[in-house]
Coordinates of C-alpha atoms and ligand atoms in Angstrom, one line a residue:
X1 CA 5.6 8.8 -0.4
X2 CA 9.1 9.2 -0.8
X3 CA 11.1 6.9 -3.0
X4 CA 14.8 5.9 -3.4
X5 CA 16.9 4.7 -6.3
X6 CA 20.6 4.2 -6.3
X7 CA 23.0 2.9 -8.9
X8 CA 26.7 1.4 -9.1
X9 CA 28.1 0.1 -12.2
X10 CA 29.3 0.2 -15.3
X11 CA 26.5 1.9 -17.0
X12 CA 25.2 5.6 -17.0
X13 CA 23.9 5.9 -13.4
X14 CA 21.7 9.0 -14.6
X15 CA 19.7 6.8 -17.1
X16 CA 19.0 4.3 -14.5
X17 CA 18.3 6.6 -11.6
X18 CA 15.9 8.7 -13.6
X19 CA 14.3 5.6 -14.9
X20 CA 13.9 4.0 -11.6
X21 CA 12.4 7.1 -10.1
X22 CA 9.5 7.3 -12.7
X23 CA 8.7 3.8 -11.6
X24 CA 8.1 5.2 -8.1
X25 CA 6.4 8.1 -9.2
X26 CA 3.0 6.1 -8.4
X27 CA 4.0 6.4 -4.7
X28 CA 3.3 10.3 -4.5
X29 CA 5.9 13.1 -4.3
X30 CA 6.6 16.7 -4.9
X31 CA 9.9 17.1 -5.7
X32 CA 12.6 15.2 -7.4
X33 CA 16.3 15.0 -7.3
X34 CA 19.7 13.2 -8.5
X35 CA 23.1 13.2 -7.1
X36 CA 26.3 11.5 -8.9
X37 CA 29.9 11.2 -8.5
X38 CA 31.5 13.0 -11.3
X39 CA 35.1 13.8 -11.8
X40 CA 36.0 13.8 -8.0
X41 CA 32.7 15.8 -6.9
X42 CA 29.1 15.6 -6.2
X43 CA 27.0 17.0 -8.7
X44 CA 23.3 17.4 -7.4
X45 CA 20.2 18.4 -9.6
X46 CA 17.0 18.9 -8.0
X47 CA 13.6 20.3 -8.4
X48 CA 10.2 21.0 -7.2
X49 CA 7.5 19.2 -9.2
X50 CA 7.4 16.0 -11.1
X51 CA 10.4 13.9 -12.6
X52 CA 9.7 15.9 -16.0
X53 CA 10.7 19.2 -14.2
X54 CA 14.1 17.5 -13.1
X55 CA 14.6 16.2 -16.8
X56 CA 14.3 19.8 -18.0
X57 CA 16.7 21.1 -15.2
X58 CA 19.3 18.2 -16.1
X59 CA 18.6 19.0 -19.8
X60 CA 21.6 18.1 -22.1
X61 CA 24.1 17.9 -19.2
X62 CA 25.2 14.1 -19.3
X63 CA 25.6 13.9 -15.8
X64 CA 28.2 11.3 -16.9
X65 CA 28.6 9.0 -14.0
X66 CA 28.7 5.4 -12.6
X67 CA 27.4 6.1 -9.2
X68 CA 24.5 8.1 -8.0
X69 CA 21.2 8.1 -6.3
X70 CA 17.7 9.8 -6.6
X71 CA 14.9 10.6 -4.8
X72 CA 11.2 11.5 -5.2
X73 CA 10.2 13.4 -1.9
X74 CA 6.6 13.7 -0.4
X75 CA 7.1 16.9 1.9
X76 CA 6.8 16.3 5.8
X77 CA 9.5 18.7 7.4
X78 CA 9.6 21.8 5.0
X79 CA 7.4 22.7 2.0
X80 CA 7.8 21.2 -1.4
X81 CA 10.9 23.3 -3.0
X82 CA 13.9 23.0 -4.8
X83 CA 16.1 23.5 -1.5
X84 CA 14.0 21.1 0.5
X85 CA 14.1 18.3 -2.3
X86 CA 16.7 15.6 -1.9
X87 CA 19.6 14.7 -2.2
X88 CA 21.0 16.8 0.6
X89 CA 24.9 17.4 1.3
X90 CA 27.4 18.0 3.9
X91 CA 29.0 21.7 4.1
X92 CA 31.9 20.4 2.1
X93 CA 29.7 18.9 -0.5
X94 CA 31.8 15.7 -0.5
X95 CA 29.0 13.3 0.6
X96 CA 25.5 13.4 -0.7
X97 CA 22.3 11.5 0.9
X98 CA 18.8 10.4 0.1
X99 CA 16.4 9.8 3.2
X100 CA 12.9 8.1 3.4
X101 CA 11.5 8.4 6.9
X102 CA 11.4 10.8 9.7
X103 CA 14.2 11.7 12.0
X104 CA 12.3 12.3 15.5
X105 CA 15.6 14.0 17.3
X106 CA 16.4 16.1 14.5
X107 CA 15.6 19.4 16.2
X108 CA 17.8 18.6 18.9
X109 CA 20.6 17.3 16.6
X110 CA 19.8 20.8 14.5
X111 CA 20.8 22.7 17.5
X112 CA 23.9 21.3 18.4
X113 CA 25.1 21.3 14.6
X114 CA 24.3 24.9 14.2
X115 CA 25.0 26.4 18.0
X116 CA 28.1 24.4 18.8
X117 CA 29.5 23.5 15.3
X118 CA 28.4 26.7 13.5
X119 CA 26.8 24.5 10.3
X120 CA 24.9 26.6 8.1
X121 CA 21.7 24.6 7.1
X122 CA 20.2 25.5 3.6
X123 CA 16.8 23.5 4.0
X124 CA 14.1 23.1 6.4
X125 CA 14.4 19.2 6.3
X126 CA 15.4 16.5 9.0
X127 CA 17.5 14.9 6.2
X128 CA 20.0 17.6 5.8
X129 CA 20.9 16.9 9.5
X130 CA 21.7 13.3 8.8
X131 CA 24.1 14.6 5.6
X132 CA 25.8 17.1 8.3
X133 CA 26.1 14.4 11.0
X134 CA 28.0 12.0 8.1
X135 CA 30.0 14.8 6.9
X136 CA 31.1 15.6 10.6
X137 CA 32.1 12.1 11.2
X138 CA 33.7 11.7 7.6
X139 CA 36.4 14.1 9.3
X140 CA 37.6 11.4 11.5
X141 CA 36.6 8.3 9.8
X142 CA 38.4 6.0 7.5
X143 CA 35.4 5.2 5.3
X144 CA 31.7 6.6 4.4
X145 CA 30.5 3.4 6.2
X146 CA 32.2 4.4 9.4
X147 CA 30.8 7.7 8.9
X148 CA 27.3 6.6 8.2
X149 CA 27.2 4.1 11.0
X150 CA 28.5 6.7 13.7
X151 CA 25.6 9.2 12.5
X152 CA 23.0 6.2 12.9
X153 CA 24.0 6.2 16.6
X154 CA 22.9 9.7 17.1
X155 CA 19.4 9.6 15.4
X156 CA 16.1 8.4 16.6
X157 CA 13.3 7.7 14.2
X158 CA 12.5 5.7 10.8
X159 CA 14.9 6.0 8.1
X160 CA 16.3 4.3 5.1
X161 CA 19.3 6.4 4.1
X162 CA 21.5 6.1 0.9
X163 CA 24.7 7.7 0.8
X164 CA 27.6 8.3 -1.9
X165 CA 30.9 10.1 -1.4
X166 CA 33.1 11.9 -3.7
X167 CA 36.3 10.3 -2.4
X168 CA 34.8 6.8 -2.9
X169 CA 33.2 7.0 -6.4
X170 CA 32.3 3.1 -6.7
X171 CA 30.3 2.8 -3.3
X172 CA 27.0 3.2 -2.2
X173 CA 26.1 2.9 1.4
X174 CA 22.8 2.3 2.9
X175 CA 21.2 1.6 6.3
X176 CA 17.4 1.1 7.2
X177 CA 15.3 1.5 10.3
X178 CA 11.8 1.0 9.7
X179 CA 11.7 2.1 6.2
X180 CA 12.0 -0.5 3.6
X181 CA 15.2 -1.0 1.4
X182 CA 16.1 -3.8 -1.2
X183 CA 19.3 -4.2 -3.1
X184 CA 18.8 -5.2 -6.7
X185 CA 21.7 -7.7 -8.2
X186 CA 23.0 -7.3 -11.3
X187 CA 26.0 -8.4 -13.1
X188 CA 28.7 -5.8 -12.9
X189 CA 25.9 -3.5 -11.6
X190 CA 24.2 -3.1 -8.5
X191 CA 21.3 -1.2 -7.6
X192 CA 19.5 0.1 -4.3
X193 CA 16.0 1.1 -3.9
X194 CA 13.0 1.8 -1.4
X195 CA 10.6 -0.3 -3.6
X196 CA 10.9 -3.3 -6.3
X197 CA 9.2 -1.7 -8.7
X198 CA 11.9 0.8 -9.4
X199 CA 14.3 -2.3 -10.3
X200 CA 12.1 -4.8 -12.2
X201 CA 13.5 -3.6 -15.5
X202 CA 17.0 -4.4 -14.5
X203 CA 17.2 -7.5 -12.0
X204 CA 15.7 -10.6 -11.1
X205 CA 17.4 -11.0 -8.0
X206 CA 17.4 -9.1 -4.7
X207 CA 18.7 -8.8 -1.0
X208 CA 15.6 -7.7 1.0
X209 CA 17.7 -5.6 3.7
X210 CA 16.4 -6.1 7.3
X211 CA 16.2 -3.3 10.2
X212 CA 19.4 -1.8 11.5
X213 CA 21.4 -3.2 8.7
X214 CA 24.0 -1.7 7.0
X215 CA 24.6 -2.4 3.2
X216 CA 27.8 -1.4 1.1
X217 CA 27.2 -2.0 -2.4
X218 CA 29.9 -2.0 -5.1
X219 CA 29.7 -2.8 -8.7
X220 CA 30.8 -6.1 -8.3
X221 CA 30.0 -6.9 -4.7
X222 CA 27.5 -6.7 -1.9
X223 CA 27.9 -6.6 1.7
X224 CA 25.5 -6.6 4.6
X225 CA 26.2 -6.2 8.1
X226 CA 24.1 -6.2 11.2
X227 CA 23.8 -3.6 13.5
X228 CA 26.9 -4.5 15.5
X229 CA 28.7 -4.3 12.0
X230 CA 29.0 -8.2 11.9
X231 CA 28.7 -9.6 8.3
X232 CA 25.5 -11.4 7.4
X233 CA 24.8 -13.9 4.8
X234 CA 21.6 -13.1 3.1
X235 CA 19.6 -15.5 0.8
X236 CA 18.8 -14.1 -2.7
X237 CA 15.0 -13.2 -3.3
X238 CA 13.7 -14.3 -6.7
X239 CA 11.3 -11.6 -8.2
X240 CA 8.5 -13.5 -10.0
X241 CA 6.9 -10.3 -11.7
X242 CA 8.0 -9.4 -14.9
X243 CA 8.8 -5.8 -15.9
X244 CA 5.0 -5.5 -17.8
X245 CA 3.5 -5.6 -14.4
X246 CA 4.4 -2.3 -13.6
X247 CA 3.3 -1.0 -17.1
X248 CA 0.2 0.4 -18.3
X249 CA 0.2 -1.9 -21.3
X250 CA -2.3 0.2 -23.5
X251 CA -4.7 1.0 -20.5
X252 CA -5.4 5.0 -19.8
X253 CA -4.4 4.9 -16.4
X254 CA -3.1 2.0 -14.0
X255 CA -6.3 2.2 -12.1
X256 CA -8.3 0.8 -14.9
X257 CA -5.6 -1.8 -15.8
X258 CA -6.0 -2.9 -12.1
X259 CA -9.7 -3.0 -12.2
X260 CA -9.5 -5.5 -15.1
X261 CA -6.8 -7.4 -13.7
X262 CA -9.1 -8.3 -10.9
X263 CA -10.6 -11.7 -12.2
X264 CA -6.7 -13.0 -12.8
X265 CA -5.6 -11.7 -9.3
X266 CA -8.3 -13.2 -7.7
X267 CA -8.0 -16.6 -9.4
X268 CA -4.4 -16.5 -8.9
X269 CA -4.9 -15.9 -5.0
X270 CA -7.3 -18.9 -5.1
X271 CA -5.6 -21.5 -7.2
X272 CA -2.5 -21.0 -5.3
X273 CA -3.9 -22.1 -2.2
X274 CA -5.6 -25.4 -3.6
X275 CA -3.9 -28.7 -4.1
X276 CA -4.6 -31.3 -6.6
X277 CA -7.3 -32.6 -4.5
X278 CA -9.1 -29.2 -3.8
X279 CA -7.9 -29.0 0.0
X280 CA -6.8 -25.9 1.2
X281 CA -3.0 -25.3 1.6
X282 CA -2.6 -22.3 3.9
X283 CA 0.9 -21.2 2.7
X284 CA 2.6 -19.1 5.3
X285 CA -0.1 -19.9 7.8
X286 CA 1.0 -22.5 10.6
X287 CA -2.2 -22.1 12.6
X288 CA -3.4 -25.6 13.6
X289 CA -6.2 -26.9 15.8
X290 CA -4.6 -26.2 18.9
X291 CA -3.5 -22.9 18.0
X292 CA -7.1 -21.9 16.8
X293 CA -8.6 -23.3 19.9
X294 CA -6.7 -21.2 22.0
X295 CA -7.9 -17.9 20.3
X296 CA -10.5 -16.2 22.3
X297 CA -10.5 -12.8 20.2
X298 CA -9.3 -11.7 17.1
X299 CA -8.5 -7.7 16.0
X300 CA -8.2 -7.0 12.3
X301 CA -6.4 -4.1 12.2
X302 CA -5.6 -1.7 8.9
X303 CA -6.1 1.6 7.3
X304 CA -8.2 2.7 4.5
X305 CA -9.4 0.3 2.1
X306 CA -7.4 -2.4 4.0
X307 CA -9.6 -1.6 6.9
X308 CA -12.6 -2.0 4.9
X309 CA -11.5 -5.3 3.7
X310 CA -11.1 -6.1 7.6
X311 CA -14.9 -5.3 7.9
X312 CA -15.9 -8.0 5.5
X313 CA -13.3 -10.3 7.1
X314 CA -15.0 -9.8 10.4
X315 CA -18.2 -11.1 9.0
X316 CA -16.6 -14.2 7.3
X317 CA -14.7 -15.1 10.5
X318 CA -17.4 -14.8 12.6
X319 CA -19.7 -16.5 10.4
X320 CA -17.5 -19.7 9.6
X321 CA -15.3 -20.0 12.6
X322 CA -17.5 -18.2 15.4
X323 CA -14.4 -16.5 17.0
X324 CA -15.5 -12.9 17.9
X325 CA -13.5 -10.2 15.7
X326 CA -13.1 -6.5 16.3
X327 CA -12.0 -4.4 13.5
X328 CA -10.1 -1.3 14.4
X329 CA -8.6 1.4 12.3
X330 CA -4.7 1.2 13.1
X331 CA -4.3 4.6 13.8
X332 CA -6.7 4.3 16.8
X333 CA -5.9 0.9 17.9
X334 CA -2.3 2.1 18.9
X335 CA -3.5 4.7 21.1
X336 CA -6.2 2.9 23.0
X337 CA -4.9 0.4 25.2
X338 CA -6.7 -2.5 23.8
X339 CA -7.1 -5.7 25.6
X340 CA -4.3 -8.0 24.0
X341 CA -2.9 -11.1 25.3
X342 CA -1.7 -14.6 24.3
X343 CA -5.3 -15.8 23.6
X344 CA -5.5 -12.9 21.0
X345 CA -5.0 -13.4 17.0
X346 CA -4.0 -10.0 15.6
X347 CA -4.6 -9.9 11.6
X348 CA -2.8 -6.8 10.2
X349 CA -4.0 -6.1 6.4
X350 CA -1.7 -4.1 4.2
X351 CA -1.1 -3.8 0.6
X352 CA 2.0 -2.1 0.8
X353 CA 3.2 -3.9 4.2
X354 CA 4.8 -0.5 5.1
X355 CA 1.8 1.9 6.4
X356 CA 3.4 2.9 9.7
X357 CA 0.2 3.0 11.7
X358 CA -0.3 -0.7 11.0
X359 CA 3.2 -1.5 11.6
X360 CA 3.1 0.2 15.0
X361 CA -0.5 -1.5 15.9
X362 CA 1.2 -4.9 15.0
X363 CA 4.3 -4.3 17.3
X364 CA 1.6 -3.0 20.1
X365 CA 0.0 -6.2 19.8
X366 CA 3.2 -8.1 19.6
X367 CA 4.6 -6.7 22.8
X368 CA 1.2 -7.7 24.6
X369 CA 1.9 -11.4 23.6
X370 CA -0.8 -11.9 20.6
X371 CA 0.1 -14.1 17.8
X372 CA 0.5 -12.0 14.6
X373 CA -1.0 -12.8 11.2
X374 CA -0.7 -10.7 8.2
X375 CA -2.5 -10.4 5.0
X376 CA -0.1 -8.8 2.7
X377 CA 0.8 -7.9 -0.7
X378 CA 4.4 -6.7 -1.1
X379 CA 6.6 -9.5 -0.5
X380 CA 9.5 -9.3 2.2
X381 CA 7.8 -5.7 3.5
X382 CA 8.1 -4.8 6.9
X383 CA 4.6 -6.0 8.1
X384 CA 5.3 -9.4 6.7
X385 CA 8.7 -10.0 8.1
X386 CA 7.3 -8.8 11.6
X387 CA 4.5 -11.3 11.5
X388 CA 4.3 -15.0 12.8
X389 CA 2.0 -16.2 9.8
X390 CA 1.9 -14.5 6.4
X391 CA -0.7 -14.6 3.9
X392 CA 0.1 -13.0 0.6
X393 CA -2.4 -11.6 -1.7
X394 CA -0.5 -12.3 -4.7
X395 CA -2.2 -9.2 -6.6
X396 CA 1.2 -8.3 -8.4
X397 CA 2.3 -4.7 -8.1
X398 CA -0.4 -2.1 -7.5
X399 CA 0.6 1.3 -9.0
X400 CA -2.6 3.4 -8.8
X401 CA -2.9 5.1 -5.6
X402 CA -6.7 3.9 -5.1
X403 CA -6.6 0.5 -4.2
X404 CA -8.5 -2.2 -6.1
X405 CA -7.1 -5.5 -6.9
X406 CA -5.4 -5.3 -3.7
X407 CA -8.5 -5.0 -2.0
X408 CA -10.3 -7.7 -4.0
X409 CA -7.5 -10.1 -3.4
X410 CA -7.5 -9.0 0.5
X411 CA -11.1 -10.1 0.3
X412 CA -10.3 -13.3 -1.3
X413 CA -7.5 -14.3 1.4
X414 CA -10.2 -13.3 3.9
X415 CA -12.6 -15.8 2.5
X416 CA -9.9 -18.5 2.4
X417 CA -8.6 -17.8 6.0
X418 CA -12.2 -17.9 7.6
X419 CA -12.8 -21.1 5.7
X420 CA -9.6 -22.5 7.1
X421 CA -10.3 -21.4 10.6
X422 CA -14.0 -22.8 10.5
X423 CA -12.8 -26.1 8.7
X424 CA -10.1 -26.6 11.2
X425 CA -11.9 -26.0 14.3
X426 CA -14.7 -28.3 13.1
X427 CA -17.4 -25.3 12.9
X428 CA -17.8 -25.7 9.3
X429 CA -18.8 -28.9 7.6
X430 CA -16.9 -30.4 4.5
X431 CA -20.0 -30.3 2.6
X432 CA -20.4 -26.5 3.2
X433 CA -16.8 -25.9 2.6
X434 CA -17.0 -27.9 -0.7
X435 CA -19.8 -25.9 -2.4
X436 CA -18.6 -22.5 -0.9
X437 CA -15.4 -23.1 -2.5
X438 CA -17.1 -24.3 -5.8
X439 CA -19.0 -21.1 -5.8
X440 CA -16.0 -19.2 -4.9
X441 CA -13.9 -20.4 -7.9
X442 CA -16.9 -19.2 -10.1
X443 CA -16.3 -15.7 -9.2
X444 CA -13.1 -14.8 -11.5
X445 CA -15.0 -15.8 -14.6
X446 CA -18.4 -14.1 -13.6
X447 CA -16.2 -10.9 -12.8
X448 CA -14.7 -11.1 -16.3
X449 CA -18.1 -11.5 -17.7
X450 CA -19.1 -8.2 -15.7
X451 CA -16.2 -6.2 -17.0
X452 CA -16.8 -7.1 -20.7
X453 CA -20.3 -5.7 -20.2
X454 CA -19.8 -2.6 -18.2
X455 CA -20.2 0.1 -20.7
X456 CA -23.3 1.5 -18.6
X457 CA -21.2 2.5 -15.6
X458 CA -19.0 4.8 -18.1
X459 CA -22.5 6.5 -19.3
X460 CA -23.8 6.9 -15.9
X461 CA -20.6 8.7 -14.7
X462 CA -21.0 11.1 -17.7
X463 CA -24.5 11.7 -16.4
X464 CA -23.4 12.0 -12.9
X465 CA -19.8 13.5 -12.5
X466 CA -21.0 16.9 -11.4
X467 CA -22.4 16.1 -8.3
X468 CA -21.3 17.7 -5.2
X469 CA -21.9 15.0 -2.9
X470 CA -22.8 11.2 -3.1
X471 CA -24.0 9.1 -0.2
X472 CA -23.3 5.3 -0.1
X473 CA -25.6 3.2 1.6
X474 CA -26.0 -0.8 2.4
X475 CA -26.9 -3.2 4.9
X476 CA -24.8 -6.0 6.3
X477 CA -21.9 -6.9 3.9
X478 CA -23.3 -4.3 1.7
X479 CA -22.7 -1.6 4.4
X480 CA -18.8 -2.7 4.4
X481 CA -18.7 -2.3 0.6
X482 CA -20.4 1.1 0.9
X483 CA -17.7 2.3 2.7
X484 CA -15.1 1.3 0.0
X485 CA -17.4 2.7 -2.6
X486 CA -17.3 5.9 -0.9
X487 CA -13.4 6.1 -0.2
X488 CA -12.8 5.2 -4.0
X489 CA -14.9 8.2 -5.0
X490 CA -13.6 10.7 -2.9
X491 CA -9.9 9.9 -3.2
X492 CA -9.8 10.3 -6.7
X493 CA -12.6 12.4 -7.8
X494 CA -12.7 15.1 -4.7
X495 CA -16.5 14.7 -4.3
X496 CA -17.7 14.9 -1.0
X497 CA -18.7 11.2 -0.4
X498 CA -20.2 9.4 2.8
X499 CA -20.9 6.0 3.5
X500 CA -23.6 5.0 6.2
X501 CA -25.4 1.5 7.2
X502 CA -28.8 2.2 5.5
X503 CA -30.6 1.3 8.6
X504 CA -28.8 4.2 10.5
X505 CA -30.1 7.0 7.7
X506 CA -33.0 7.7 10.1
X507 CA -30.9 8.4 13.1
X508 CA -29.8 11.8 11.8
X509 CA -28.3 11.7 7.9
X510 CA -31.5 11.3 6.3
X511 CA -31.8 15.2 7.2
X512 CA -29.3 15.9 4.3
X513 CA -31.8 14.2 1.6
X514 CA -33.2 16.7 -0.7
X515 CA -34.3 16.6 -4.3
X516 CA -31.6 15.4 -6.8
X517 CA -29.3 14.3 -3.7
X518 CA -27.2 11.4 -5.2
X519 CA -27.4 7.9 -3.2
X520 CA -25.7 4.6 -4.4
X521 CA -27.9 1.9 -2.5
X522 CA -26.3 -1.6 -2.5
X523 CA -28.9 -4.2 -2.1
X524 CA -27.2 -7.3 -3.1
X525 CA -28.1 -9.4 0.2
X526 CA -31.4 -11.4 -0.3
X527 CA -32.0 -11.8 3.4
X528 CA -31.6 -8.0 3.8
X529 CA -33.5 -6.9 0.4
X530 CA -36.9 -6.0 1.5
X531 CA -35.0 -3.8 4.3
X532 CA -33.2 -2.1 1.7
X533 CA -36.1 -1.7 -0.4
X534 CA -38.0 0.3 2.4
X535 CA -34.8 2.4 2.9
X536 CA -34.6 3.3 -0.6
X537 CA -38.1 4.2 -0.5
X538 CA -37.5 6.5 2.5
X539 CA -34.9 8.6 0.5
X540 CA -36.8 8.6 -2.7
X541 CA -39.7 10.4 -1.0
X542 CA -37.3 13.1 0.1
X543 CA -36.4 13.3 -3.9
X544 CA -32.9 11.5 -3.8
X545 CA -31.8 10.2 -7.3
X546 CA -30.9 6.8 -6.5
X547 CA -28.7 4.3 -8.3
X548 CA -28.9 0.7 -6.9
X549 CA -26.6 -2.4 -7.0
X550 CA -28.6 -5.4 -7.1
X551 CA -28.2 -9.0 -8.1
X552 CA -29.4 -10.1 -11.6
X553 CA -32.9 -11.4 -11.2
X554 CA -33.7 -9.1 -8.2
X555 CA -35.7 -6.8 -10.2
X556 CA -38.3 -5.3 -7.5
X557 CA -35.9 -2.5 -6.8
X558 CA -36.5 -1.0 -10.4
X559 CA -39.9 0.3 -9.1
X560 CA -37.8 2.5 -6.5
X561 CA -34.4 3.0 -8.1
X562 CA -33.5 5.7 -10.8
X563 CA -31.0 3.5 -12.3
X564 CA -30.2 -0.4 -11.4
X565 CA -26.7 -1.8 -11.7
X566 CA -26.8 -5.6 -11.8
X567 CA -24.1 -7.7 -10.7
X568 CA -24.2 -11.6 -11.7
X569 CA -26.0 -13.8 -9.4
X570 CA -24.1 -15.4 -6.4
X571 CA -24.8 -16.4 -2.7
X572 CA -25.1 -13.6 -0.3
X573 CA -21.7 -14.1 1.2
X574 CA -19.6 -13.6 -2.0
X575 CA -21.0 -10.6 -3.5
X576 CA -18.4 -8.2 -1.9
X577 CA -16.2 -9.7 -4.7
X578 CA -18.6 -8.5 -7.4
X579 CA -20.2 -5.5 -6.1
X580 CA -17.5 -3.4 -5.1
X581 CA -16.3 -3.2 -9.1
X582 CA -19.2 -1.2 -10.5
X583 CA -18.2 1.4 -7.7
X584 CA -14.7 1.3 -8.6
X585 CA -15.5 1.9 -12.3
X586 CA -18.1 4.4 -11.3
X587 CA -15.0 6.4 -9.2
X588 CA -12.6 5.8 -12.3
X589 CA -15.1 7.4 -15.0
X590 CA -16.3 10.2 -12.7
X591 CA -12.9 11.1 -11.8
X592 CA -12.0 11.0 -15.5
X593 CA -14.8 13.5 -16.5
X594 CA -13.9 15.5 -13.8
X595 CA -10.4 15.8 -15.4
X596 CA -8.7 14.6 -12.3
X597 CA -5.2 12.9 -11.8
X598 CA -6.6 9.6 -11.3
X599 CA -3.5 7.3 -10.6
X600 CA -2.0 10.2 -8.3
X601 CA -4.8 12.2 -6.7
X602 CA -3.5 15.3 -4.7
X603 CA -2.4 15.0 -1.3
X604 CA -2.2 11.0 -1.2
X605 CA 0.5 8.8 -1.3
X606 CA 0.6 5.1 -2.1
X607 CA 2.4 4.1 0.9
X608 CA 2.0 5.9 4.0
X609 CA 5.0 5.5 5.9
X610 CA 4.5 8.4 8.4
X611 CA 2.2 8.7 11.1
Ligands
M6R1 O1 -0.7 -0.4 2.2 P1 -1.8 -0.3 3.0 O2 -2.7 -1.4 2.5 O3 -1.5 -0.5 4.3 O4 -2.5 0.9 2.9 C1 -3.6 1.4 3.5 C2 -4.3 2.5 3.0 O5 -3.5 3.7 2.8 C3 -4.6 2.3 1.4 O6 -5.6 1.5 1.5 C4 -5.5 3.7 1.0 O7 -6.6 3.8 1.6 C5 -5.8 3.4 -0.5 N1 -5.5 4.9 -1.0 C6 -7.2 3.0 -0.7 O8 -7.6 3.3 -2.0

């Protein structure tokens, strides 16, 4: 969704801001803009479409300045257009702001500003309201920060706002409430951004700004204040990723790079949690026997791909720890008055840690007394900060909108979490744990091997890319993976795909099977293998074209399926980490054949910070 970059320092602000915005393109946006302080005035350039359009608009204009802000906008209030693009200014054009989030009472505020104060609005955005409010308060304030502070008192909603003033050229003022904001710490240059990847090239140290805090950023000084404007000391956060982590490194798309990074990221997620003697060390998780013994119910709540990781998590926790688990889509959980109390463990799963629905569901569970544990990728994100226990996935930056390595590391974390719970509660023997861990540790190498020999998926995609609809079926853990396979395909190739538990087919969906209907059938679970063979037989009898996914050695399915993709052999419980990968590759190559914008599919954003 929207992205923010701000710069104040000795260098040319335009270069840093355009570069930072490019790094945030992956979040999804439909217009971009920049404002700098130049010779006592605000100079703004903004354009609908990509950053290339903005660069063309800027053309040879040096926009020479040491202070500026930039934005990529994902339209919410008002269509994507030059006028609605950020930055926005007050009437006198002495201040400029960019904003991520939504101002809920903007209509009320806009009415007051237009009717009582006769202010003329240029755009349809809620953001312009903020600009006029700040402009208004500037008239009787000593500083930009005073005016920004007063404006925030009028606003309801979620925001990260970054402001500059023509009258105070060496300063950026930023505030946040429920929208991420970080400050990058350089030498004689400081930075503001909504996301760390924008700053990877420039800084190794950050301040993570908390809710309701204001930050004043100058070239040599950064000051943070709480909501009562008292100064705050903040510990520096060290960035461990290097700038390459957010580059394509020779791959055609980020998605492909991230698919190929999975052996490494899964290995990292496991080995970080093992001590020298092979015992689990659950960094960030303080759940001991007495905590776990109190838990009567677990909710796993998430959206999209993270929700699909939760479906596997339910299976694992119930199997290893024997605690009942419900998995909910976050946007539903928060509106259904779920039964939650202090014997509930709420597990939020989120790559970005900023998904608003997940965050609000978490808050709802917290209000009702649940203990909050999160499985998150982005360090210091809102979900992480608001949780009692945090288990980082350590996947590194995931840039493609379609989640791949974040998903498999979420799965890895769910394995470790479920094993930890089972062991601590004494519901799992040391022996079982040791042999399961041994096999889990072999998965990255198996996956590497599979990826090195996966050319057939590209060939298959070339043959099948032209379908209008695709079905994904499976049983048990395979059913959870078929949901993920289906989501991956539809979001990047725009093919209408549908996943269903194979046993449910007969209860309605089989009516859609016709000669040639493409079905991807996952059949990796030994104890359900024969049942799956029957399901495949049923759809074959209606003429479906079946591509099966099975474990090496389980060849009986060749008699039924038109094509079989074999994944390396492993225990049933571990197949999700392997079986999802051919589905990711299939989606990727199908989307490529169809000429789709793979890393930035239409209408989607990397982090969904609106309801
Ligand atoms: O950042 P989150 O994990 O909370 O995001 C949740 C979903 O928006 C996300 O998984 C989405 O479904 C992906 N585009 C799937 O590839």
